Coordinates of N, CA and C in Angstrom, one line a residue:
Chain A
D8 N 7.2 -11.3 -10.9 CA 6.3 -10.7 -9.9 C 4.9 -11.3 -10.0
I9 N 4.2 -11.3 -8.9 CA 2.8 -11.8 -8.9 C 1.9 -10.7 -9.3
V10 N 1.1 -11.0 -10.3 CA 0.1 -10.0 -10.9 C -1.2 -10.2 -10.2
M11 N -1.8 -9.1 -9.7 CA -3.1 -9.1 -9.0 C -4.1 -8.5 -9.9
T12 N -5.2 -9.2 -10.2 CA -6.2 -8.7 -11.1 C -7.5 -8.6 -10.4
Q13 N -8.1 -7.4 -10.3 CA -9.4 -7.2 -9.6 C -10.5 -7.2 -10.7
S14 N -11.7 -7.6 -10.2 CA -12.9 -7.4 -11.0 C -14.1 -7.1 -10.1
P15 N -15.0 -6.3 -10.5 CA -14.9 -5.4 -11.7 C -14.0 -4.3 -11.5
D16 N -13.8 -3.4 -12.6 CA -13.0 -2.2 -12.4 C -13.8 -1.2 -11.7
S17 N -15.1 -1.2 -11.9 CA -16.0 -0.3 -11.2 C -17.3 -0.9 -10.9
L18 N -18.0 -0.4 -9.9 CA -19.2 -1.1 -9.4 C -20.1 0.0 -8.7
A19 N -21.3 -0.1 -9.0 CA -22.3 0.8 -8.4 C -23.4 -0.1 -7.7
V20 N -23.6 0.2 -6.4 CA -24.5 -0.6 -5.6 C -25.4 0.3 -4.8
S21 N -26.6 -0.1 -4.7 CA -27.6 0.7 -3.9 C -27.2 0.7 -2.4
L22 N -27.6 1.8 -1.7 CA -27.4 1.8 -0.3 C -28.1 0.7 0.4
G23 N -27.4 0.0 1.3 CA -28.0 -1.1 2.1 C -27.8 -2.4 1.3
E24 N -27.4 -2.4 0.1 CA -27.2 -3.6 -0.7 C -25.8 -4.2 -0.5
R25 N -25.6 -5.4 -1.0 CA -24.3 -6.0 -0.8 C -23.4 -5.6 -2.0
A26 N -22.1 -5.4 -1.7 CA -21.1 -5.1 -2.7 C -20.0 -6.2 -2.6
T27 N -19.6 -6.7 -3.8 CA -18.6 -7.8 -3.9 C -17.6 -7.4 -4.9
I28 N -16.3 -7.5 -4.4 CA -15.1 -7.2 -5.2 C -14.2 -8.4 -5.2
N29 N -13.8 -8.8 -6.4 CA -12.9 -10.0 -6.6 C -11.5 -9.6 -6.8
C30 N -10.6 -10.5 -6.5 CA -9.2 -10.3 -6.7 C -8.6 -11.7 -7.0
K31 N -7.8 -11.7 -8.0 CA -7.2 -13.0 -8.4 C -5.7 -12.8 -8.6
S32 N -4.9 -13.7 -8.0 CA -3.5 -13.6 -8.1 C -3.0 -14.6 -9.1
S33 N -1.8 -14.2 -9.7 CA -1.3 -15.0 -10.9 C -0.7 -16.3 -10.4
Q34 N -0.4 -16.4 -9.1 CA 0.0 -17.7 -8.5 C -0.6 -17.8 -7.1
S35 N -0.6 -19.0 -6.5 CA -1.1 -19.1 -5.2 C -0.3 -18.3 -4.2
I36 N -1.1 -17.7 -3.3 CA -0.5 -16.9 -2.2 C -0.8 -17.5 -0.9
L37 N -1.1 -18.8 -0.9 CA -1.4 -19.6 0.3 C -0.1 -20.3 0.7
Y38 N 0.4 -20.0 1.9 CA 1.6 -20.6 2.4 C 1.2 -21.8 3.2
S39 N 1.7 -23.0 2.7 CA 1.2 -24.2 3.2 C 1.7 -24.4 4.7
S40 N 2.8 -23.9 5.0 CA 3.4 -24.2 6.4 C 2.5 -23.6 7.5
N41 N 1.8 -22.5 7.2 CA 1.0 -21.9 8.3 C -0.5 -21.8 7.8
N42 N -0.8 -22.2 6.6 CA -2.1 -22.2 6.1 C -2.7 -20.8 6.0
K43 N -1.9 -19.8 5.7 CA -2.3 -18.5 5.7 C -2.2 -17.9 4.2
N44 N -3.2 -17.2 3.9 CA -3.2 -16.5 2.6 C -2.6 -15.1 2.8
Y45 N -1.6 -14.7 2.0 CA -0.9 -13.5 2.2 C -1.5 -12.4 1.4
L46 N -2.7 -12.0 1.8 CA -3.5 -11.0 1.1 C -4.1 -10.0 2.0
A47 N -4.0 -8.7 1.6 CA -4.6 -7.6 2.3 C -5.5 -6.8 1.4
W48 N -6.5 -6.2 2.0 CA -7.4 -5.3 1.3 C -7.3 -3.9 1.9
Y49 N -7.3 -2.8 1.0 CA -7.2 -1.4 1.4 C -8.4 -0.7 0.8
Q50 N -8.8 0.4 1.5 CA -9.8 1.3 1.0 C -9.1 2.7 0.9
Q51 N -9.4 3.3 -0.3 CA -8.8 4.6 -0.5 C -9.9 5.6 -0.9
K52 N -10.2 6.5 -0.1 CA -11.2 7.5 -0.4 C -10.5 8.7 -1.1
P53 N -11.3 9.5 -1.9 CA -10.7 10.6 -2.6 C -9.9 11.5 -1.8
G54 N -8.7 11.8 -2.2 CA -7.8 12.7 -1.6 C -7.2 12.1 -0.3
Q55 N -7.3 10.8 0.0 CA -6.8 10.2 1.2 C -5.8 9.1 0.8
P56 N -5.0 8.7 1.8 CA -4.1 7.6 1.5 C -4.9 6.3 1.7
P57 N -4.4 5.2 1.2 CA -5.1 3.9 1.5 C -5.2 3.6 3.0
K58 N -6.2 2.9 3.3 CA -6.4 2.5 4.7 C -6.5 0.9 4.7
L59 N -5.8 0.3 5.6 CA -5.8 -1.1 5.7 C -7.2 -1.6 6.3
L60 N -7.8 -2.5 5.6 CA -9.1 -3.0 6.0 C -9.0 -4.5 6.6
I61 N -8.3 -5.3 5.8 CA -8.3 -6.7 6.0 C -6.9 -7.2 5.7
Y62 N -6.4 -8.2 6.4 CA -5.2 -8.9 6.2 C -5.4 -10.4 6.4
W63 N -4.4 -11.2 6.0 CA -4.5 -12.7 6.0 C -5.8 -13.1 5.3
A64 N -6.2 -12.3 4.4 CA -7.4 -12.5 3.5 C -8.7 -12.3 4.2
S65 N -8.8 -12.5 5.5 CA -10.1 -12.5 6.2 C -10.1 -11.8 7.6
T66 N -8.9 -11.4 8.1 CA -8.8 -10.8 9.4 C -9.0 -9.3 9.3
R67 N -10.1 -8.8 10.0 CA -10.4 -7.3 9.9 C -9.4 -6.6 10.8
E68 N -8.9 -5.5 10.3 CA -8.1 -4.6 11.0 C -8.9 -4.0 12.2
S69 N -8.3 -3.6 13.3 CA -9.0 -3.0 14.4 C -9.7 -1.8 14.0
G70 N -11.0 -1.7 14.4 CA -11.8 -0.5 14.1 C -12.5 -0.6 12.8
V71 N -12.3 -1.6 12.0 CA -13.0 -1.7 10.7 C -14.4 -2.3 11.0
P72 N -15.4 -1.7 10.4 CA -16.8 -2.2 10.7 C -17.0 -3.6 10.2
D73 N -17.8 -4.4 10.9 CA -18.0 -5.8 10.6 C -18.8 -6.0 9.3
R74 N -19.3 -5.0 8.7 CA -19.9 -5.2 7.4 C -18.9 -5.5 6.3
F75 N -17.6 -5.2 6.6 CA -16.5 -5.6 5.7 C -16.0 -7.0 6.0
S76 N -16.0 -7.9 5.0 CA -15.4 -9.2 5.3 C -14.6 -9.7 4.1
G77 N -13.6 -10.5 4.3 CA -12.8 -11.0 3.2 C -12.9 -12.5 3.3
S78 N -12.8 -13.1 2.1 CA -12.8 -14.6 2.0 C -11.9 -15.0 0.8
G79 N -11.8 -16.3 0.7 CA -11.0 -16.9 -0.5 C -9.7 -17.5 0.0
S80 N -9.1 -18.2 -1.0 CA -7.9 -19.0 -0.7 C -7.2 -19.3 -2.0
G81 N -5.9 -19.4 -1.9 CA -5.1 -19.8 -3.0 C -4.9 -18.7 -4.0
T82 N -5.7 -18.6 -5.0 CA -5.6 -17.5 -6.0 C -6.8 -16.6 -6.1
D83 N -7.9 -17.0 -5.5 CA -9.1 -16.2 -5.7 C -9.7 -15.7 -4.4
F84 N -9.9 -14.4 -4.3 CA -10.3 -13.8 -3.1 C -11.5 -12.8 -3.3
T85 N -12.2 -12.5 -2.3 CA -13.4 -11.6 -2.4 C -13.4 -10.7 -1.1
L86 N -13.7 -9.4 -1.4 CA -14.0 -8.5 -0.4 C -15.5 -8.2 -0.5
T87 N -16.2 -8.4 0.6 CA -17.7 -8.2 0.6 C -18.0 -7.1 1.6
I88 N -18.9 -6.2 1.2 CA -19.5 -5.2 2.1 C -20.9 -5.6 2.2
S89 N -21.4 -6.0 3.3 CA -22.7 -6.6 3.4 C -23.9 -5.7 3.2
S90 N -23.7 -4.4 3.7 CA -24.8 -3.4 3.5 C -24.1 -2.1 3.3
L91 N -24.1 -1.7 2.0 CA -23.3 -0.5 1.6 C -23.8 0.8 2.3
Q92 N -22.8 1.5 2.9 CA -23.1 2.8 3.4 C -22.5 3.9 2.6
A93 N -23.0 5.1 2.7 CA -22.5 6.2 1.9 C -21.0 6.4 2.0
E94 N -20.5 6.2 3.2 CA -19.1 6.4 3.5 C -18.2 5.4 2.9
D95 N -18.8 4.3 2.3 CA -18.0 3.3 1.8 C -17.6 3.6 0.3
V96 N -18.0 4.7 -0.2 CA -17.6 5.1 -1.6 C -16.1 5.3 -1.6
A97 N -15.4 4.6 -2.4 CA -14.0 4.6 -2.4 C -13.5 3.7 -3.5
V98 N -12.1 3.7 -3.6 CA -11.5 2.7 -4.5 C -10.9 1.6 -3.5
Y99 N -11.0 0.4 -3.9 CA -10.6 -0.7 -3.1 C -9.5 -1.5 -3.8
Y100 N -8.4 -1.8 -3.1 CA -7.2 -2.5 -3.7 C -6.9 -3.8 -2.9
C101 N -6.6 -4.8 -3.6 CA -6.0 -6.0 -2.9 C -4.5 -5.9 -3.1
Q102 N -3.8 -6.6 -2.2 CA -2.3 -6.6 -2.2 C -1.8 -7.9 -1.7
Q103 N -0.9 -8.5 -2.4 CA -0.3 -9.7 -2.0 C 1.1 -9.4 -1.3
Y104 N 1.4 -10.1 -0.2 CA 2.6 -10.0 0.4 C 3.3 -11.4 0.6
Y105 N 3.0 -12.2 -0.3 CA 3.6 -13.6 -0.3 C 5.1 -13.6 -0.7
I106 N 5.3 -12.8 -1.8 CA 6.7 -12.7 -2.2 C 7.0 -11.2 -2.5
T107 N 8.3 -10.9 -2.5 CA 8.8 -9.6 -2.9 C 8.9 -9.5 -4.4
P108 N 8.5 -8.4 -5.0 CA 7.9 -7.2 -4.4 C 6.4 -7.4 -4.0
P109 N 5.9 -6.8 -3.0 CA 4.5 -6.8 -2.8 C 3.8 -6.1 -4.0
T110 N 2.7 -6.6 -4.4 CA 2.0 -6.0 -5.6 C 0.6 -5.8 -5.3
F111 N 0.0 -4.9 -6.0 CA -1.4 -4.5 -5.8 C -2.3 -4.8 -7.0
G112 N -3.5 -4.9 -6.8 CA -4.5 -5.0 -7.9 C -4.6 -3.6 -8.5
Q113 N -5.4 -3.5 -9.6 CA -5.5 -2.2 -10.3 C -6.6 -1.3 -9.6
G114 N -7.3 -1.8 -8.7 CA -8.3 -1.1 -8.0 C -9.7 -1.3 -8.5
T115 N -10.7 -1.2 -7.6 CA -12.1 -1.3 -8.0 C -12.8 0.0 -7.4
N116 N -13.4 0.7 -8.3 CA -14.1 2.0 -7.9 C -15.5 1.7 -7.5
L117 N -15.8 1.9 -6.2 CA -17.2 1.5 -5.7 C -17.9 2.8 -5.5
D118 N -19.1 2.9 -6.1 CA -20.0 4.1 -6.0 C -21.4 3.7 -5.7
I119 N -22.2 4.7 -5.4 CA -23.6 4.4 -5.0 C -24.5 4.4 -6.3
K120 N -25.4 3.5 -6.4 CA -26.3 3.5 -7.5 C -27.4 4.4 -7.3
Chain B
Q11 N -1.1 10.1 19.5 CA -1.6 9.8 18.1 C -0.5 9.5 17.2
V12 N -0.7 8.5 16.4 CA 0.4 8.1 15.4 C 0.2 8.8 14.1
H13 N 1.3 9.3 13.6 CA 1.2 10.1 12.3 C 2.4 9.8 11.5
L14 N 2.2 9.9 10.2 CA 3.3 10.0 9.2 C 3.0 11.2 8.4
V15 N 3.9 12.2 8.5 CA 3.7 13.5 7.8 C 4.7 13.7 6.7
Q16 N 4.2 13.8 5.5 CA 5.1 13.9 4.4 C 5.4 15.3 4.0
S17 N 6.5 15.5 3.2 CA 6.8 16.8 2.7 C 5.9 17.2 1.6
G18 N 6.0 18.4 1.2 CA 5.0 19.0 0.3 C 5.3 18.6 -1.2
A19 N 4.4 19.1 -2.0 CA 4.5 18.9 -3.5 C 5.8 19.5 -4.1
E20 N 6.3 18.8 -5.1 CA 7.5 19.2 -5.8 C 7.3 19.2 -7.3
V21 N 7.9 20.2 -8.0 CA 7.9 20.2 -9.4 C 9.4 20.1 -9.8
K22 N 9.7 19.1 -10.6 CA 11.1 18.9 -11.0 C 11.2 18.8 -12.5
K23 N 12.4 19.1 -13.0 CA 12.7 19.0 -14.5 C 13.2 17.6 -14.7
P24 N 13.0 17.1 -15.9 CA 13.5 15.8 -16.3 C 15.0 15.8 -16.1
G25 N 15.5 14.6 -15.5 CA 16.9 14.5 -15.2 C 17.3 14.9 -13.8
A26 N 16.4 15.6 -13.1 CA 16.7 16.1 -11.8 C 16.4 14.9 -10.8
S27 N 16.7 15.2 -9.5 CA 16.4 14.3 -8.4 C 15.4 15.0 -7.5
V28 N 14.7 14.1 -6.7 CA 13.7 14.6 -5.7 C 13.9 13.8 -4.4
K29 N 13.8 14.5 -3.3 CA 13.9 13.8 -2.0 C 12.7 14.1 -1.2
V30 N 11.9 13.1 -0.9 CA 10.7 13.2 -0.1 C 10.9 12.7 1.3
S31 N 10.4 13.4 2.3 CA 10.5 13.1 3.7 C 9.2 12.6 4.3
C32 N 9.4 11.8 5.3 CA 8.3 11.2 6.0 C 8.6 11.2 7.5
K33 N 8.0 12.2 8.1 CA 8.2 12.4 9.6 C 7.2 11.7 10.4
T34 N 7.7 10.8 11.2 CA 6.8 9.9 12.0 C 6.7 10.5 13.5
S35 N 5.6 10.1 14.1 CA 5.4 10.5 15.5 C 4.4 9.6 16.1
G36 N 4.5 9.5 17.5 CA 3.5 8.7 18.2 C 3.8 7.3 18.4
Y37 N 5.0 6.8 17.9 CA 5.3 5.4 18.2 C 6.9 5.3 18.1
N38 N 7.4 4.2 18.5 CA 8.8 3.9 18.5 C 9.3 3.7 17.1
F39 N 10.0 4.7 16.5 CA 10.3 4.8 15.1 C 11.1 3.5 14.7
T40 N 12.0 3.0 15.5 CA 12.9 1.9 15.1 C 12.2 0.5 15.2
T41 N 11.0 0.5 15.6 CA 10.3 -0.8 15.8 C 9.6 -1.2 14.5
Y42 N 9.3 -0.3 13.6 CA 8.5 -0.6 12.4 C 9.3 -0.1 11.1
A43 N 9.3 -1.0 10.2 CA 9.9 -0.6 8.9 C 9.0 0.4 8.2
I44 N 9.7 1.1 7.3 CA 8.9 2.1 6.4 C 9.1 1.7 5.0
H45 N 8.0 1.7 4.3 CA 8.0 1.4 2.8 C 7.7 2.7 2.1
W46 N 8.0 2.7 0.8 CA 7.6 3.8 -0.1 C 6.8 3.1 -1.3
V47 N 5.7 3.7 -1.5 CA 4.8 3.2 -2.6 C 4.3 4.4 -3.4
R48 N 4.3 4.3 -4.7 CA 3.9 5.4 -5.5 C 2.6 5.1 -6.3
Q49 N 1.9 6.1 -6.7 CA 0.7 6.0 -7.4 C 0.7 7.0 -8.6
A50 N 1.0 6.6 -9.8 CA 1.0 7.5 -10.9 C -0.4 7.6 -11.5
P51 N -0.7 8.7 -12.1 CA -2.1 8.8 -12.7 C -2.5 7.7 -13.6
G52 N -3.6 7.1 -13.2 CA -4.1 6.0 -14.1 C -3.4 4.7 -13.8
H53 N -2.5 4.6 -12.9 CA -1.8 3.4 -12.6 C -2.1 2.8 -11.2
R54 N -1.8 1.6 -11.0 CA -2.0 1.0 -9.7 C -0.9 1.4 -8.7
L55 N -1.1 1.2 -7.5 CA -0.1 1.4 -6.4 C 1.1 0.5 -6.8
E56 N 2.3 1.1 -6.6 CA 3.5 0.4 -7.0 C 4.6 0.5 -5.9
W57 N 5.0 -0.6 -5.4 CA 6.0 -0.6 -4.3 C 7.4 -0.3 -4.8
M58 N 8.1 0.6 -4.1 CA 9.4 1.0 -4.5 C 10.5 0.5 -3.7
G59 N 10.3 0.4 -2.4 CA 11.4 -0.1 -1.6 C 11.0 0.1 -0.1
T60 N 12.0 -0.4 0.7 CA 11.7 -0.4 2.2 C 13.0 -0.2 2.9
I61 N 12.9 0.3 4.2 CA 14.1 0.5 5.0 C 13.7 -0.1 6.4
N62 N 14.7 -0.9 6.9 CA 14.6 -1.3 8.3 C 15.1 -0.1 9.1
T63 N 14.2 0.5 9.8 CA 14.5 1.8 10.5 C 15.4 1.6 11.7
D64 N 15.6 0.3 12.1 CA 16.5 0.0 13.2 C 18.0 0.0 12.8
N65 N 18.3 -0.8 11.7 CA 19.6 -1.0 11.3 C 19.9 -0.3 10.0
G66 N 18.9 0.3 9.3 CA 19.2 1.0 8.1 C 19.2 0.2 6.8
N67 N 19.1 -1.2 7.0 CA 19.1 -2.0 5.8 C 17.9 -1.7 4.9
T68 N 18.2 -1.7 3.6 CA 17.2 -1.4 2.6 C 17.0 -2.5 1.6
R69 N 15.9 -2.4 0.9 CA 15.6 -3.4 -0.2 C 14.8 -2.6 -1.2
Y70 N 15.1 -2.7 -2.4 CA 14.5 -1.9 -3.5 C 13.8 -2.8 -4.5
S71 N 12.8 -2.3 -5.1 CA 12.2 -2.9 -6.3 C 13.2 -2.9 -7.4
R72 N 13.3 -4.0 -8.2 CA 14.2 -4.1 -9.3 C 13.9 -2.9 -10.3
K73 N 12.7 -2.5 -10.4 CA 12.3 -1.5 -11.4 C 13.1 -0.2 -11.0
F74 N 13.3 0.1 -9.7 CA 13.9 1.4 -9.3 C 15.3 1.3 -8.9
Q75 N 15.8 0.0 -8.8 CA 17.2 -0.2 -8.4 C 18.1 0.7 -9.2
G76 N 19.0 1.4 -8.4 CA 20.0 2.3 -9.1 C 19.5 3.7 -9.2
R77 N 18.2 3.9 -9.0 CA 17.6 5.3 -9.1 C 17.0 5.7 -7.8
V78 N 16.7 4.8 -6.9 CA 16.1 5.2 -5.6 C 17.0 4.9 -4.5
T79 N 16.9 5.8 -3.5 CA 17.7 5.6 -2.3 C 16.8 6.0 -1.1
I80 N 16.6 5.0 -0.2 CA 15.8 5.2 1.0 C 16.8 5.3 2.2
T81 N 16.6 6.3 3.0 CA 17.4 6.5 4.2 C 16.5 6.9 5.4
R82 N 17.1 6.9 6.5 CA 16.4 7.4 7.7 C 17.3 8.1 8.6
D83 N 16.7 8.9 9.5 CA 17.4 9.7 10.5 C 16.6 9.3 11.8
T84 N 17.3 8.4 12.6 CA 16.5 8.0 13.8 C 16.3 9.1 14.8
S85 N 17.3 10.0 14.9 CA 17.1 11.1 15.9 C 15.9 12.0 15.5
A86 N 15.6 12.1 14.2 CA 14.5 12.9 13.7 C 13.3 12.1 13.4
T87 N 13.4 10.8 13.7 CA 12.3 9.8 13.4 C 11.7 10.1 12.0
T88 N 12.5 10.2 11.1 CA 12.1 10.6 9.7 C 12.8 9.6 8.7
A89 N 12.0 9.2 7.7 CA 12.5 8.4 6.6 C 12.5 9.3 5.4
Y90 N 13.4 9.0 4.4 CA 13.5 9.7 3.2 C 13.5 8.8 2.0
M91 N 13.0 9.3 0.9 CA 13.1 8.6 -0.4 C 13.6 9.6 -1.4
E92 N 14.7 9.2 -2.0 CA 15.3 10.1 -3.1 C 15.2 9.3 -4.4
L93 N 14.7 9.9 -5.4 CA 14.6 9.3 -6.7 C 15.3 10.2 -7.7
S94 N 16.2 9.6 -8.4 CA 17.1 10.4 -9.3 C 16.7 10.2 -10.8
T95 N 17.4 10.9 -11.6 CA 17.2 10.9 -13.1 C 15.7 10.8 -13.4
L96 N 15.0 11.8 -12.9 CA 13.5 11.8 -13.1 C 13.1 11.9 -14.6
R97 N 12.0 11.3 -14.9 CA 11.4 11.4 -16.2 C 9.9 11.6 -16.0
S98 N 9.3 12.0 -17.1 CA 7.9 12.4 -17.0 C 7.0 11.3 -16.4
E99 N 7.4 10.0 -16.6 CA 6.6 8.9 -16.1 C 6.8 8.8 -14.6
D100 N 7.6 9.5 -14.0 CA 7.8 9.5 -12.5 C 6.8 10.4 -11.8
T101 N 6.0 11.2 -12.6 CA 5.0 12.0 -12.0 C 4.0 11.1 -11.3
A102 N 3.9 11.4 -10.0 CA 3.1 10.5 -9.2 C 2.9 11.0 -7.8
V103 N 2.0 10.5 -7.0 CA 1.9 10.7 -5.6 C 2.8 9.6 -4.9
Y104 N 3.7 10.0 -4.1 CA 4.6 9.1 -3.4 C 4.2 9.0 -1.9
Y105 N 3.9 7.8 -1.5 CA 3.4 7.6 -0.1 C 4.5 6.8 0.7
C106 N 4.7 7.2 1.9 CA 5.4 6.4 2.9 C 4.3 5.6 3.6
A107 N 4.7 4.4 4.0 CA 3.7 3.5 4.7 C 4.5 2.7 5.7
R108 N 3.8 2.6 6.9 CA 4.4 1.8 8.0 C 4.1 0.3 7.8
N109 N 5.2 -0.5 8.0 CA 4.9 -1.9 8.0 C 4.2 -2.3 9.3
V110 N 3.4 -3.4 9.2 CA 2.9 -3.9 10.4 C 4.0 -4.4 11.3
L111 N 3.7 -4.6 12.6 CA 4.7 -4.9 13.6 C 5.6 -6.1 13.3
T112 N 5.0 -7.1 12.7 CA 5.8 -8.3 12.4 C 6.5 -8.0 11.0
T113 N 7.7 -7.8 11.1 CA 8.4 -7.1 9.9 C 8.5 -8.0 8.7
I114 N 8.4 -9.4 8.9 CA 8.6 -10.2 7.7 C 7.3 -10.2 6.8
F115 N 6.2 -9.7 7.3 CA 5.0 -9.6 6.5 C 4.8 -8.2 6.0
W116 N 4.9 -8.0 4.7 CA 4.9 -6.7 4.2 C 3.6 -6.2 3.7
F117 N 2.8 -5.8 4.8 CA 1.6 -5.1 4.5 C 1.5 -3.9 5.5
F118 N 0.7 -2.9 5.2 CA 0.9 -1.6 5.8 C -0.3 -1.1 6.5
D119 N 0.0 -0.7 7.8 CA -1.1 -0.4 8.7 C -1.3 1.1 8.8
L120 N -0.4 1.9 8.3 CA -0.5 3.4 8.4 C 0.3 4.0 7.2
W121 N -0.4 5.0 6.6 CA 0.2 5.6 5.4 C 0.3 7.1 5.7
G122 N 1.3 7.8 5.1 CA 1.3 9.2 5.0 C 0.3 9.7 4.0
R123 N 0.0 11.0 3.9 CA -1.0 11.5 3.0 C -0.5 11.6 1.6
G124 N 0.8 11.4 1.4 CA 1.3 11.4 0.0 C 2.0 12.7 -0.3
S125 N 2.9 12.7 -1.2 CA 3.7 13.8 -1.7 C 3.6 13.8 -3.3
L126 N 3.0 14.8 -3.8 CA 2.9 14.8 -5.3 C 4.2 15.3 -5.9
V127 N 4.8 14.5 -6.8 CA 6.0 14.9 -7.5 C 5.6 15.0 -9.0
T128 N 5.8 16.2 -9.5 CA 5.5 16.4 -10.9 C 6.8 16.7 -11.7
V129 N 7.0 15.9 -12.7 CA 8.2 16.0 -13.6 C 7.8 16.6 -14.9
S130 N 8.3 17.8 -15.1 CA 7.9 18.6 -16.3 C 9.0 19.5 -16.7
S131 N 9.2 19.6 -18.0 CA 10.1 20.6 -18.5 C 9.5 22.0 -18.7

């Protein structure tokens, strides 16, 4: 199975500041035939299910604010929130869908400083 | 409005089985696969298996093979996940999640609110 490792485990950022979450896969999840990275990001607020934010490593799901962006390729990926809002407090997970089983990172807990 | 509504919390004894339901509405049930993902306390999200809601074909995680059964009732637009031979480590929130439209890519655009299963003697 592909192991997904996120860093940091927790993060506190001031309102309006940038938040950066990293995700590393144990093998490349870039499919050379279509040049796509098989990576998604989810946001999970307390007491709620995960919500899809980004897929193909950098494509925002419909309705997701443009302050959320994804980048990276191969084995190293980043989720960036350009200007943190209070409603962004949540746990963020990356997930690979390159091979079965799909696997998730351990999560990054994002809070307000 | 598109919804996945899951059944309520359950408390089970070790060795028992549990069956969780996921009632869908607001879209064509047989167009999207359904997956089951669980989240145990202090653990990451863990994929359990999936069902093609059109033909009923299933695929399971090796970890749960032999203990998990995923089914669907197309007339009720509902998917089910049954986990048998429960042990304390199976205490978790169990989510159903809808696959995105392109079924070969397994990421999830809609999730149920989760069903807490507690295994305790």
